[in-house]
Coordinates of C-alpha atoms and ligand atoms in Angstrom, one line a residue:
X1 CA 0.0 0.0 0.0
X2 CA 1.3 3.4 -0.9
X3 CA 0.8 6.8 0.8
X4 CA -0.6 9.7 -1.1
X5 CA 0.4 12.4 -1.7
X6 CA 3.7 11.3 -3.1
X7 CA 6.1 12.9 -0.8
X8 CA 7.0 9.6 0.8
X9 CA 7.2 6.4 -1.0
X10 CA 7.9 3.4 1.2
X11 CA 6.3 0.2 0.2
X12 CA 6.2 -3.5 0.4
X13 CA 3.8 -5.2 2.6
X14 CA 2.6 -8.7 3.3
X15 CA -0.9 -10.0 3.5
X16 CA -2.5 -13.2 4.8
X17 CA -6.0 -14.7 5.0
X18 CA -7.4 -17.7 6.9
X19 CA -10.7 -19.6 6.5
X20 CA -12.4 -22.2 8.6
X21 CA -9.8 -22.8 11.3
X22 CA -10.6 -23.0 15.0
X23 CA -7.5 -20.8 15.8
X24 CA -7.9 -18.4 12.9
X25 CA -6.2 -15.5 14.7
X26 CA -3.2 -17.6 15.7
X27 CA -2.8 -19.0 12.2
X28 CA -3.0 -15.4 10.9
X29 CA -0.4 -14.3 13.5
X30 CA 2.0 -17.1 12.7
X31 CA 1.6 -16.4 9.0
X32 CA 2.4 -12.7 9.6
X33 CA 5.4 -13.8 11.6
X34 CA 6.7 -15.8 8.6
X35 CA 6.4 -12.8 6.2
X36 CA 7.6 -10.2 8.7
X37 CA 10.5 -9.4 6.3
X38 CA 7.9 -7.8 4.0
X39 CA 7.1 -5.0 6.5
X40 CA 8.0 -4.2 10.1
X41 CA 6.2 -0.9 10.8
X42 CA 2.8 -2.1 11.7
X43 CA 0.8 -5.3 12.0
X44 CA -2.9 -6.0 12.1
X45 CA -5.4 -8.8 12.2
X46 CA -9.2 -8.7 11.6
X47 CA -11.2 -11.9 12.5
X48 CA -14.8 -12.9 11.7
X49 CA -17.1 -14.3 14.4
X50 CA -20.8 -14.9 13.6
X51 CA -21.0 -12.1 11.0
X52 CA -19.1 -9.6 13.3
X53 CA -15.5 -8.5 12.9
X54 CA -12.9 -8.1 15.6
X55 CA -9.9 -5.8 14.9
X56 CA -6.5 -5.3 16.4
X57 CA -3.7 -3.3 14.8
X58 CA -0.5 -1.7 16.2
X59 CA 2.8 -0.2 15.3
X60 CA 5.8 -2.5 15.3
X61 CA 6.5 -6.2 14.7
X62 CA 3.8 -8.8 14.8
X63 CA 5.4 -10.1 18.0
X64 CA 5.2 -6.7 19.6
X65 CA 1.6 -5.9 18.5
X66 CA 0.0 -9.2 19.5
X67 CA 0.1 -11.3 22.7
X68 CA -1.9 -14.3 23.9
X69 CA -4.7 -12.2 25.4
X70 CA -5.2 -10.2 22.3
X71 CA -5.2 -13.3 20.1
X72 CA -7.8 -14.8 22.4
X73 CA -10.0 -11.8 22.0
X74 CA -9.7 -12.0 18.2
X75 CA -12.3 -14.8 18.1
X76 CA -13.7 -16.4 15.0
X77 CA -12.8 -19.0 12.4
X78 CA -11.7 -16.6 9.6
X79 CA -9.2 -13.9 9.6
X80 CA -7.0 -11.6 7.4
X81 CA -3.8 -9.9 8.4
X82 CA -1.2 -7.4 7.2
X83 CA 2.3 -6.4 7.9
X84 CA 3.4 -3.0 6.7
X85 CA 6.6 -1.5 5.5
X86 CA 7.8 1.7 7.1
X87 CA 6.5 5.1 6.1
X88 CA 8.0 8.1 7.8
X89 CA 6.3 11.5 8.0
X90 CA 2.7 10.3 8.1
X91 CA 0.4 9.3 10.9
X92 CA 1.6 5.8 10.8
X93 CA -1.3 4.3 12.9
X94 CA -3.9 5.7 10.5
X95 CA -2.3 3.9 7.7
X96 CA -2.0 0.6 9.5
X97 CA -3.9 -2.2 7.9
X98 CA -6.2 -4.1 7.5
X99 CA -8.5 -1.2 6.7
X100 CA -12.0 -1.9 7.8
X101 CA -15.4 -0.3 7.3
X102 CA -19.1 -0.9 7.7
X103 CA -20.6 -0.8 4.2
X104 CA -24.1 -1.4 3.0
X105 CA -23.2 -5.1 2.5
X106 CA -21.8 -5.4 6.0
X107 CA -18.4 -5.1 7.6
X108 CA -15.5 -5.3 5.0
X109 CA -11.8 -5.4 5.9
X110 CA -9.0 -5.1 3.3
X111 CA -5.3 -5.9 3.4
X112 CA -3.2 -4.7 0.5
X113 CA 0.3 -5.3 -0.9
X114 CA 1.5 -3.2 -3.9
X115 CA 0.9 0.2 -5.3
X116 CA -2.1 1.3 -7.2
X117 CA -0.6 3.7 -9.8
X118 CA -3.8 5.4 -10.7
X119 CA -5.0 5.8 -7.1
X120 CA -4.5 9.6 -7.4
X121 CA -6.8 10.2 -10.3
X122 CA -9.4 7.7 -9.1
X123 CA -9.4 9.3 -5.7
X124 CA -9.9 12.8 -7.2
X125 CA -12.9 11.5 -9.1
X126 CA -14.4 9.8 -6.1
X127 CA -13.9 13.0 -4.1
X128 CA -15.6 15.0 -6.7
X129 CA -18.5 12.6 -6.4
X130 CA -18.7 13.2 -2.6
X131 CA -16.4 10.5 -1.1
X132 CA -14.6 11.5 2.0
X133 CA -11.2 9.9 2.6
X134 CA -9.8 9.4 6.1
X135 CA -6.2 8.3 5.5
X136 CA -3.5 9.1 3.0
X137 CA -3.2 5.7 1.5
X138 CA -4.3 4.2 -1.9
X139 CA -6.0 1.2 -0.3
X140 CA -8.9 3.3 0.9
X141 CA -9.8 3.8 -2.8
X142 CA -10.8 0.1 -2.9
X143 CA -13.3 0.5 0.0
X144 CA -14.8 3.6 -1.7
X145 CA -15.2 1.9 -5.1
X146 CA -17.0 -1.0 -3.3
X147 CA -19.1 1.3 -1.2
X148 CA -20.3 3.3 -4.3
X149 CA -21.3 0.2 -6.3
X150 CA -25.1 -0.4 -6.3
X151 CA -24.8 -4.2 -6.0
X152 CA -25.3 -5.9 -2.6
X153 CA -22.9 -8.6 -3.8
X154 CA -19.4 -7.8 -2.6
X155 CA -17.7 -9.8 -5.3
X156 CA -19.7 -7.9 -8.0
X157 CA -18.6 -4.7 -6.4
X158 CA -15.0 -5.8 -6.4
X159 CA -15.2 -7.0 -10.0
X160 CA -16.2 -3.6 -11.1
X161 CA -14.1 -1.6 -8.7
X162 CA -10.8 -3.5 -9.2
X163 CA -11.2 -3.2 -13.0
X164 CA -10.8 0.5 -12.7
X165 CA -7.4 0.2 -11.0
X166 CA -4.0 0.1 -12.5
X167 CA -0.8 -1.2 -11.0
X168 CA 0.0 -3.6 -8.2
X169 CA -2.5 -5.1 -5.8
X170 CA -2.5 -8.4 -4.0
X171 CA -5.4 -8.3 -1.6
X172 CA -7.0 -10.3 1.2
X173 CA -10.5 -9.2 2.1
X174 CA -12.9 -10.3 4.8
X175 CA -16.6 -9.7 4.6
X176 CA -19.4 -10.8 7.1
X177 CA -19.5 -14.2 5.3
X178 CA -16.5 -14.8 3.1
X179 CA -12.7 -14.7 2.7
X180 CA -11.7 -13.1 -0.6
X181 CA -8.3 -12.9 -2.3
X182 CA -7.6 -10.9 -5.4
X183 CA -4.6 -10.0 -7.6
X184 CA -4.2 -7.4 -10.2
X185 CA -4.4 -8.5 -13.8
X186 CA -0.6 -8.2 -14.3
X187 CA 0.3 -10.2 -11.2
X188 CA 3.0 -7.8 -10.0
X189 CA 3.1 -9.0 -6.4
X190 CA 2.9 -12.6 -5.2
X191 CA -0.2 -14.1 -3.6
X192 CA -0.7 -17.9 -3.0
X193 CA -3.4 -20.2 -1.8
X194 CA -3.0 -23.1 0.5
X195 CA -5.1 -25.7 2.3
X196 CA -5.1 -26.3 6.1
X197 CA -6.7 -28.7 8.5
X198 CA -7.3 -27.8 12.1
X199 CA -7.0 -30.1 15.1
X200 CA -10.8 -30.7 15.0
X201 CA -10.7 -32.0 11.4
X202 CA -12.0 -28.8 9.7
X203 CA -10.7 -28.3 6.2
X204 CA -9.9 -24.7 5.6
X205 CA -7.8 -22.3 3.5
X206 CA -4.8 -20.0 4.0
X207 CA -3.8 -17.2 1.6
X208 CA -0.5 -15.5 1.9
X209 CA 2.0 -13.3 0.1
X210 CA 4.6 -16.0 0.3
X211 CA 4.6 -19.8 0.7
X212 CA 7.0 -19.7 3.7
X213 CA 3.9 -18.8 5.7
X214 CA 2.3 -22.1 4.8
X215 CA 5.4 -24.0 6.0
X216 CA 5.1 -22.5 9.4
X217 CA 1.4 -23.1 9.9
X218 CA 1.4 -26.6 8.3
X219 CA -0.7 -25.6 5.2
X220 CA -0.3 -27.2 1.9
X221 CA 0.5 -25.1 -1.1
X222 CA -2.2 -25.3 -3.8
X223 CA -1.5 -22.6 -6.4
X224 CA -1.0 -18.9 -7.0
X225 CA -4.1 -16.7 -7.0
X226 CA -4.0 -15.9 -10.7
X227 CA -3.4 -12.5 -12.1
X228 CA -6.8 -10.9 -12.6
X229 CA -8.5 -13.4 -10.4
X230 CA -11.0 -12.9 -7.5
X231 CA -11.0 -16.1 -5.5
X232 CA -13.4 -16.5 -2.5
X233 CA -14.6 -19.0 -0.1
X234 CA -17.8 -18.9 1.9
X235 CA -20.1 -21.5 3.5
X236 CA -21.1 -22.8 0.0
X237 CA -17.4 -23.5 -0.9
X238 CA -14.7 -22.1 -3.1
X239 CA -15.4 -19.8 -6.1
X240 CA -13.4 -17.8 -8.6
X241 CA -14.0 -15.2 -11.3
X242 CA -11.8 -13.1 -13.5
X243 CA -11.9 -9.3 -13.6
X244 CA -10.5 -6.5 -15.7
X245 CA -9.0 -6.6 -19.2
X246 CA -6.6 -9.4 -19.9
X247 CA -3.0 -8.1 -19.6
X248 CA 0.4 -9.5 -20.2
X249 CA 1.9 -10.8 -16.9
X250 CA 4.4 -8.5 -15.2
X251 CA 5.5 -10.2 -12.1
X252 CA 8.1 -8.3 -10.1
X253 CA 11.6 -9.8 -10.7
X254 CA 12.9 -8.0 -7.7
X255 CA 10.9 -10.3 -5.4
X256 CA 13.3 -13.0 -6.6
X257 CA 16.4 -10.8 -6.4
X258 CA 15.9 -9.5 -2.9
X259 CA 12.5 -9.1 -1.4
X260 CA 11.0 -12.5 -0.9
X261 CA 12.4 -15.1 1.6
X262 CA 14.7 -17.6 0.0
X263 CA 12.5 -20.5 1.4
X264 CA 9.5 -19.3 -0.5
X265 CA 8.2 -20.4 -3.9
X266 CA 7.4 -17.1 -5.7
X267 CA 5.6 -17.0 -9.1
X268 CA 6.0 -20.8 -9.3
X269 CA 9.9 -20.7 -8.8
X270 CA 11.9 -21.4 -5.7
X271 CA 13.5 -18.1 -4.7
X272 CA 16.6 -20.0 -3.3
X273 CA 17.2 -21.8 -6.6
X274 CA 16.7 -18.6 -8.6
X275 CA 19.3 -16.8 -6.5
X276 CA 21.7 -19.7 -6.8
X277 CA 21.3 -19.8 -10.6
X278 CA 21.9 -16.0 -10.7
X279 CA 25.2 -16.6 -8.9
X280 CA 26.1 -19.5 -11.2
X281 CA 25.3 -17.4 -14.3
X282 CA 27.4 -14.5 -13.0
X283 CA 30.4 -16.9 -12.5
X284 CA 30.0 -18.1 -16.1
X285 CA 29.9 -14.5 -17.3
X286 CA 33.1 -13.9 -15.4
X287 CA 34.8 -17.0 -16.7
X288 CA 34.0 -16.0 -20.3
X289 CA 35.7 -12.6 -19.6
X290 CA 38.7 -14.4 -18.0
X291 CA 38.0 -13.1 -14.5
X292 CA 39.1 -16.1 -12.6
X293 CA 42.1 -15.0 -10.5
X294 CA 40.8 -15.1 -6.9
X295 CA 40.9 -17.3 -3.8
X296 CA 37.5 -17.1 -2.1
X297 CA 33.8 -16.4 -2.7
X298 CA 32.1 -14.7 0.2
X299 CA 28.5 -13.5 0.5
X300 CA 27.1 -10.3 1.9
X301 CA 24.9 -12.0 4.5
X302 CA 22.1 -12.9 4.3
X303 CA 20.8 -11.6 0.9
X304 CA 24.0 -12.6 -1.0
X305 CA 24.3 -16.2 0.3
X306 CA 22.4 -18.2 -2.3
X307 CA 24.1 -16.3 -5.1
X308 CA 27.5 -16.8 -3.6
X309 CA 26.9 -20.6 -3.2
X310 CA 26.0 -20.7 -6.9
X311 CA 29.0 -18.6 -7.9
X312 CA 31.3 -20.8 -5.8
X313 CA 29.9 -24.0 -7.3
X314 CA 30.3 -22.7 -10.8
X315 CA 33.7 -21.2 -10.4
X316 CA 35.1 -24.1 -8.3
X317 CA 36.5 -21.6 -5.7
X318 CA 35.7 -22.1 -2.0
X319 CA 32.7 -20.5 -0.4
X320 CA 33.5 -18.9 3.0
X321 CA 31.6 -16.8 5.5
X322 CA 34.0 -13.9 5.3
X323 CA 31.4 -11.6 6.9
X324 CA 29.4 -12.5 10.0
X325 CA 26.1 -11.0 10.5
X326 CA 24.6 -10.0 13.9
X327 CA 21.1 -11.5 13.7
X328 CA 19.6 -9.4 16.5
X329 CA 19.0 -6.4 14.3
X330 CA 16.6 -6.1 11.5
X331 CA 17.3 -5.2 7.9
X332 CA 19.3 -2.0 7.9
X333 CA 16.9 -0.3 5.6
X334 CA 14.1 -0.4 8.2
X335 CA 15.8 2.2 10.2
X336 CA 14.4 5.6 9.3
X337 CA 17.2 8.0 10.2
X338 CA 20.5 8.4 8.4
X339 CA 22.5 8.4 11.7
X340 CA 21.0 5.0 12.7
X341 CA 21.7 3.6 9.2
X342 CA 25.3 4.6 9.3
X343 CA 25.9 2.7 12.4
X344 CA 23.7 -0.1 11.0
X345 CA 26.2 -1.6 8.6
X346 CA 28.9 -1.8 11.3
X347 CA 26.6 -3.2 13.9
X348 CA 25.2 -5.8 11.5
X349 CA 28.2 -7.1 9.5
X350 CA 31.6 -8.0 10.8
X351 CA 34.3 -9.2 8.3
X352 CA 36.5 -11.9 9.7
X353 CA 40.3 -11.4 9.5
X354 CA 40.8 -15.2 10.0
X355 CA 39.1 -15.8 6.6
X356 CA 40.1 -12.7 4.7
X357 CA 43.7 -11.8 5.5
X358 CA 45.9 -11.8 2.4
X359 CA 43.1 -13.2 0.2
X360 CA 41.7 -12.1 -3.1
X361 CA 38.0 -12.3 -2.6
X362 CA 34.9 -12.2 -4.7
X363 CA 32.0 -10.6 -2.7
X364 CA 28.5 -11.4 -3.8
X365 CA 25.5 -9.2 -3.1
X366 CA 22.0 -9.4 -4.5
X367 CA 21.7 -5.8 -5.7
X368 CA 23.4 -2.5 -5.7
X369 CA 21.1 0.5 -5.4
X370 CA 22.8 3.6 -4.0
X371 CA 26.1 1.9 -3.5
X372 CA 26.6 3.2 0.0
X373 CA 26.2 -0.2 1.6
X374 CA 28.7 -1.8 -0.7
X375 CA 31.2 1.0 -0.1
X376 CA 31.1 0.5 3.6
X377 CA 31.3 -3.3 3.4
X378 CA 34.3 -3.2 1.0
X379 CA 36.1 -0.8 3.3
X380 CA 35.5 -3.2 6.2
X381 CA 36.7 -6.2 4.2
X382 CA 39.9 -4.4 3.3
X383 CA 40.4 -3.4 6.9
X384 CA 40.1 -7.1 7.8
X385 CA 43.1 -7.7 5.6
X386 CA 41.8 -8.8 2.2
X387 CA 44.3 -8.3 -0.6
X388 CA 41.8 -7.8 -3.4
X389 CA 38.0 -7.2 -3.3
X390 CA 36.0 -8.0 -6.4
X391 CA 32.3 -7.0 -6.1
X392 CA 29.8 -9.1 -7.9
X393 CA 26.1 -8.2 -8.1
X394 CA 23.6 -11.0 -8.8
X395 CA 21.3 -8.6 -10.7
X396 CA 21.6 -5.9 -13.3
X397 CA 22.3 -2.2 -12.4
X398 CA 19.3 -0.6 -10.7
X399 CA 18.5 2.3 -13.0
X400 CA 14.9 3.2 -12.5
X401 CA 12.6 3.6 -9.5
X402 CA 9.8 1.1 -8.8
X403 CA 6.2 2.4 -8.8
X404 CA 4.6 -1.0 -8.1
X405 CA 5.5 -1.5 -4.4
X406 CA 9.3 -1.8 -3.9
X407 CA 11.0 1.0 -2.1
X408 CA 13.6 2.3 -4.5
X409 CA 15.0 5.8 -4.3
X410 CA 14.3 8.3 -7.1
X411 CA 16.5 8.1 -10.2
X412 CA 19.0 10.7 -9.2
X413 CA 20.0 8.6 -6.2
X414 CA 20.3 5.3 -8.1
X415 CA 24.0 5.2 -8.6
X416 CA 23.8 3.2 -11.8
X417 CA 21.5 5.7 -13.3
X418 CA 24.0 8.5 -12.9
X419 CA 27.4 6.9 -13.0
X420 CA 29.3 4.5 -15.3
X421 CA 30.3 1.1 -14.1
X422 CA 33.9 2.3 -13.8
X423 CA 32.8 5.3 -11.7
X424 CA 30.7 3.0 -9.5
X425 CA 33.7 0.7 -9.1
X426 CA 35.8 3.6 -7.9
X427 CA 33.0 4.9 -5.6
X428 CA 32.6 1.6 -3.8
X429 CA 36.3 1.0 -3.7
X430 CA 36.4 -2.4 -5.3
X431 CA 39.2 -3.9 -7.5
X432 CA 36.5 -4.9 -10.0
X433 CA 32.8 -4.7 -10.3
X434 CA 30.5 -6.9 -12.4
X435 CA 26.7 -7.2 -12.6
X436 CA 24.6 -10.1 -13.8
X437 CA 23.1 -9.2 -17.2
X438 CA 19.3 -8.8 -17.5
X439 CA 19.3 -11.8 -19.9
X440 CA 21.1 -13.7 -17.2
X441 CA 18.6 -12.7 -14.5
X442 CA 15.7 -13.6 -16.7
X443 CA 17.3 -16.9 -17.4
X444 CA 17.6 -17.4 -13.6
X445 CA 13.9 -16.7 -13.1
X446 CA 13.0 -18.7 -16.2
X447 CA 11.6 -15.5 -17.6
X448 CA 10.9 -17.0 -20.9
X449 CA 8.0 -18.8 -19.4
X450 CA 6.1 -15.9 -18.0
X451 CA 6.3 -12.2 -18.1
X452 CA 8.4 -10.3 -15.5
X453 CA 8.5 -6.6 -14.7
X454 CA 12.1 -5.6 -14.7
X455 CA 11.4 -1.9 -14.8
X456 CA 14.0 -1.2 -12.0
X457 CA 16.6 -2.7 -14.4
X458 CA 15.5 -1.6 -17.8
X459 CA 13.1 1.4 -17.2
X460 CA 10.3 -0.3 -19.2
X461 CA 7.2 0.2 -17.1
X462 CA 4.3 -2.1 -18.0
X463 CA 1.6 0.5 -17.1
X464 CA 1.1 4.2 -17.5
X465 CA 2.6 5.9 -14.5
X466 CA -0.2 8.6 -14.2
X467 CA 2.4 11.3 -13.6
X468 CA 4.0 9.5 -10.6
X469 CA 7.3 9.6 -12.4
X470 CA 7.2 13.4 -12.4
X471 CA 7.0 13.6 -8.6
X472 CA 9.9 13.1 -6.2
X473 CA 10.1 9.7 -4.6
X474 CA 10.7 11.3 -1.3
X475 CA 12.9 10.7 1.6
X476 CA 15.2 7.9 0.6
X477 CA 16.2 5.5 3.2
X478 CA 19.5 3.8 3.4
X479 CA 19.1 0.3 2.1
Ligands
AMP501 P1 22.8 0.4 -1.4 O1 23.5 0.0 -2.7 O2 23.7 1.0 -0.4 O3 21.6 1.2 -1.7 O4 22.3 -1.0 -0.8 C1 21.9 -2.1 -1.5 C2 21.6 -3.2 -0.6 O5 20.3 -3.0 0.0 C3 21.4 -4.5 -1.4 O6 22.5 -5.3 -1.0 C4 20.1 -5.1 -0.9 O7 20.5 -6.2 0.0 C5 19.4 -4.1 -0.2 N1 18.2 -3.6 -0.9 C6 18.1 -3.5 -2.2 N2 16.9 -3.0 -2.5 C7 16.2 -2.8 -1.4 C8 14.9 -2.3 -1.1 N3 14.1 -1.9 -2.0 N4 14.7 -2.1 0.2 C9 15.6 -2.5 1.1 N5 16.8 -3.0 0.9 C10 17.1 -3.1 -0.4

């Protein structure tokens, strides 16, 4: 979900849904726990009990927002939940999800991952027709589109409302009688369906942004919610309809590069295997260019680990944990202030002299955005005694901002958009720098099978941007 107006632009969220489970709130909680990496600012769960909804939301991690007593109060056998990525400068609590409202067709709660790129114009139109908006987020547009529709059938309202929207939306929705999941026609963000059985023999469903949630709650992966699909389950069983115009699929390649957990299956592919392939392909690229004079392959933990394993296997050079990560802090980019971020890299990553002294090392990272993290890491590796440091990025240069839900800085702050590879190499202080080619990345995700959005790497946006590209992307956080 994205905040409007466009001063701030911090997105990526995770959504879950549960149907027909005696401990729906706890299954939702555990699922949120599994996808916590998708957002750490706020967490929320709405449950359904006898046609009534119970809501609890708060700022912080799922484990900070919920405790046993709260989960006990969230009664019912169906639930949806949301974890939200940080947004500074806005009333954070007002934007916490799920959003919930009492509409003509009863209580409706919505959890959203992605950015609706035409939320601005749709919102203006709705306002001119009398709609009053409470928050500054794009998700509220969905509730208003549903509220204005004359049908008493929520799915009919959604079919019509969602058809008006452009961009990225993976949704879980709870009504007074159904769990609904919907995904934009281009399938930007992941959304998967699983089956679960509770201790009393009830057969139910779980919906989540990533399959790692299913592993934790003991659900069985069934399939993706298809792009352009509204799926729902109520007491009469499972149903599905398509909505909107048929569009070419544009799933986000960056989910595979960085965002998703490596133990998830995203867009039908294992994230871990994709990242390993990316590393392998990068090693092959290097070999063709004769870049084989080094002693060790080390990852930037944790995001560079699978790629470094692939690179090591393909190059035949040993994989070593040359940098040890402190696991008691979150991803550095979560921290909203520059001062905290600067300390962040040092607190988080500690290069080991025992491994690095006198060695020529290839360092693998998943992506290079502003280059500031790599610069600090390379300085630390050199300080630990490495003789040569060769930086390898298991993705192409990041040259364009994302408008579909990943937090990337505006173009002027993307180092590859404003500097040549040699200049970047100098800036980060490496002996050499190489990226995986876009063809290589698409081969790693088996891109030929389905359509991927790689706009962050090639600037080709698969929708109109409705002027969003003309506005600043706002306060850029360190990544
Ligand atoms: P930097 O080049 O200093 O901007 O940092 C790039 C590092 O941040 C990469 O190694 C990734 O692990 C991580 N990263 C890349 N994209 C994002 C993002 N959208 N949000 C948070 N972290 C990211």
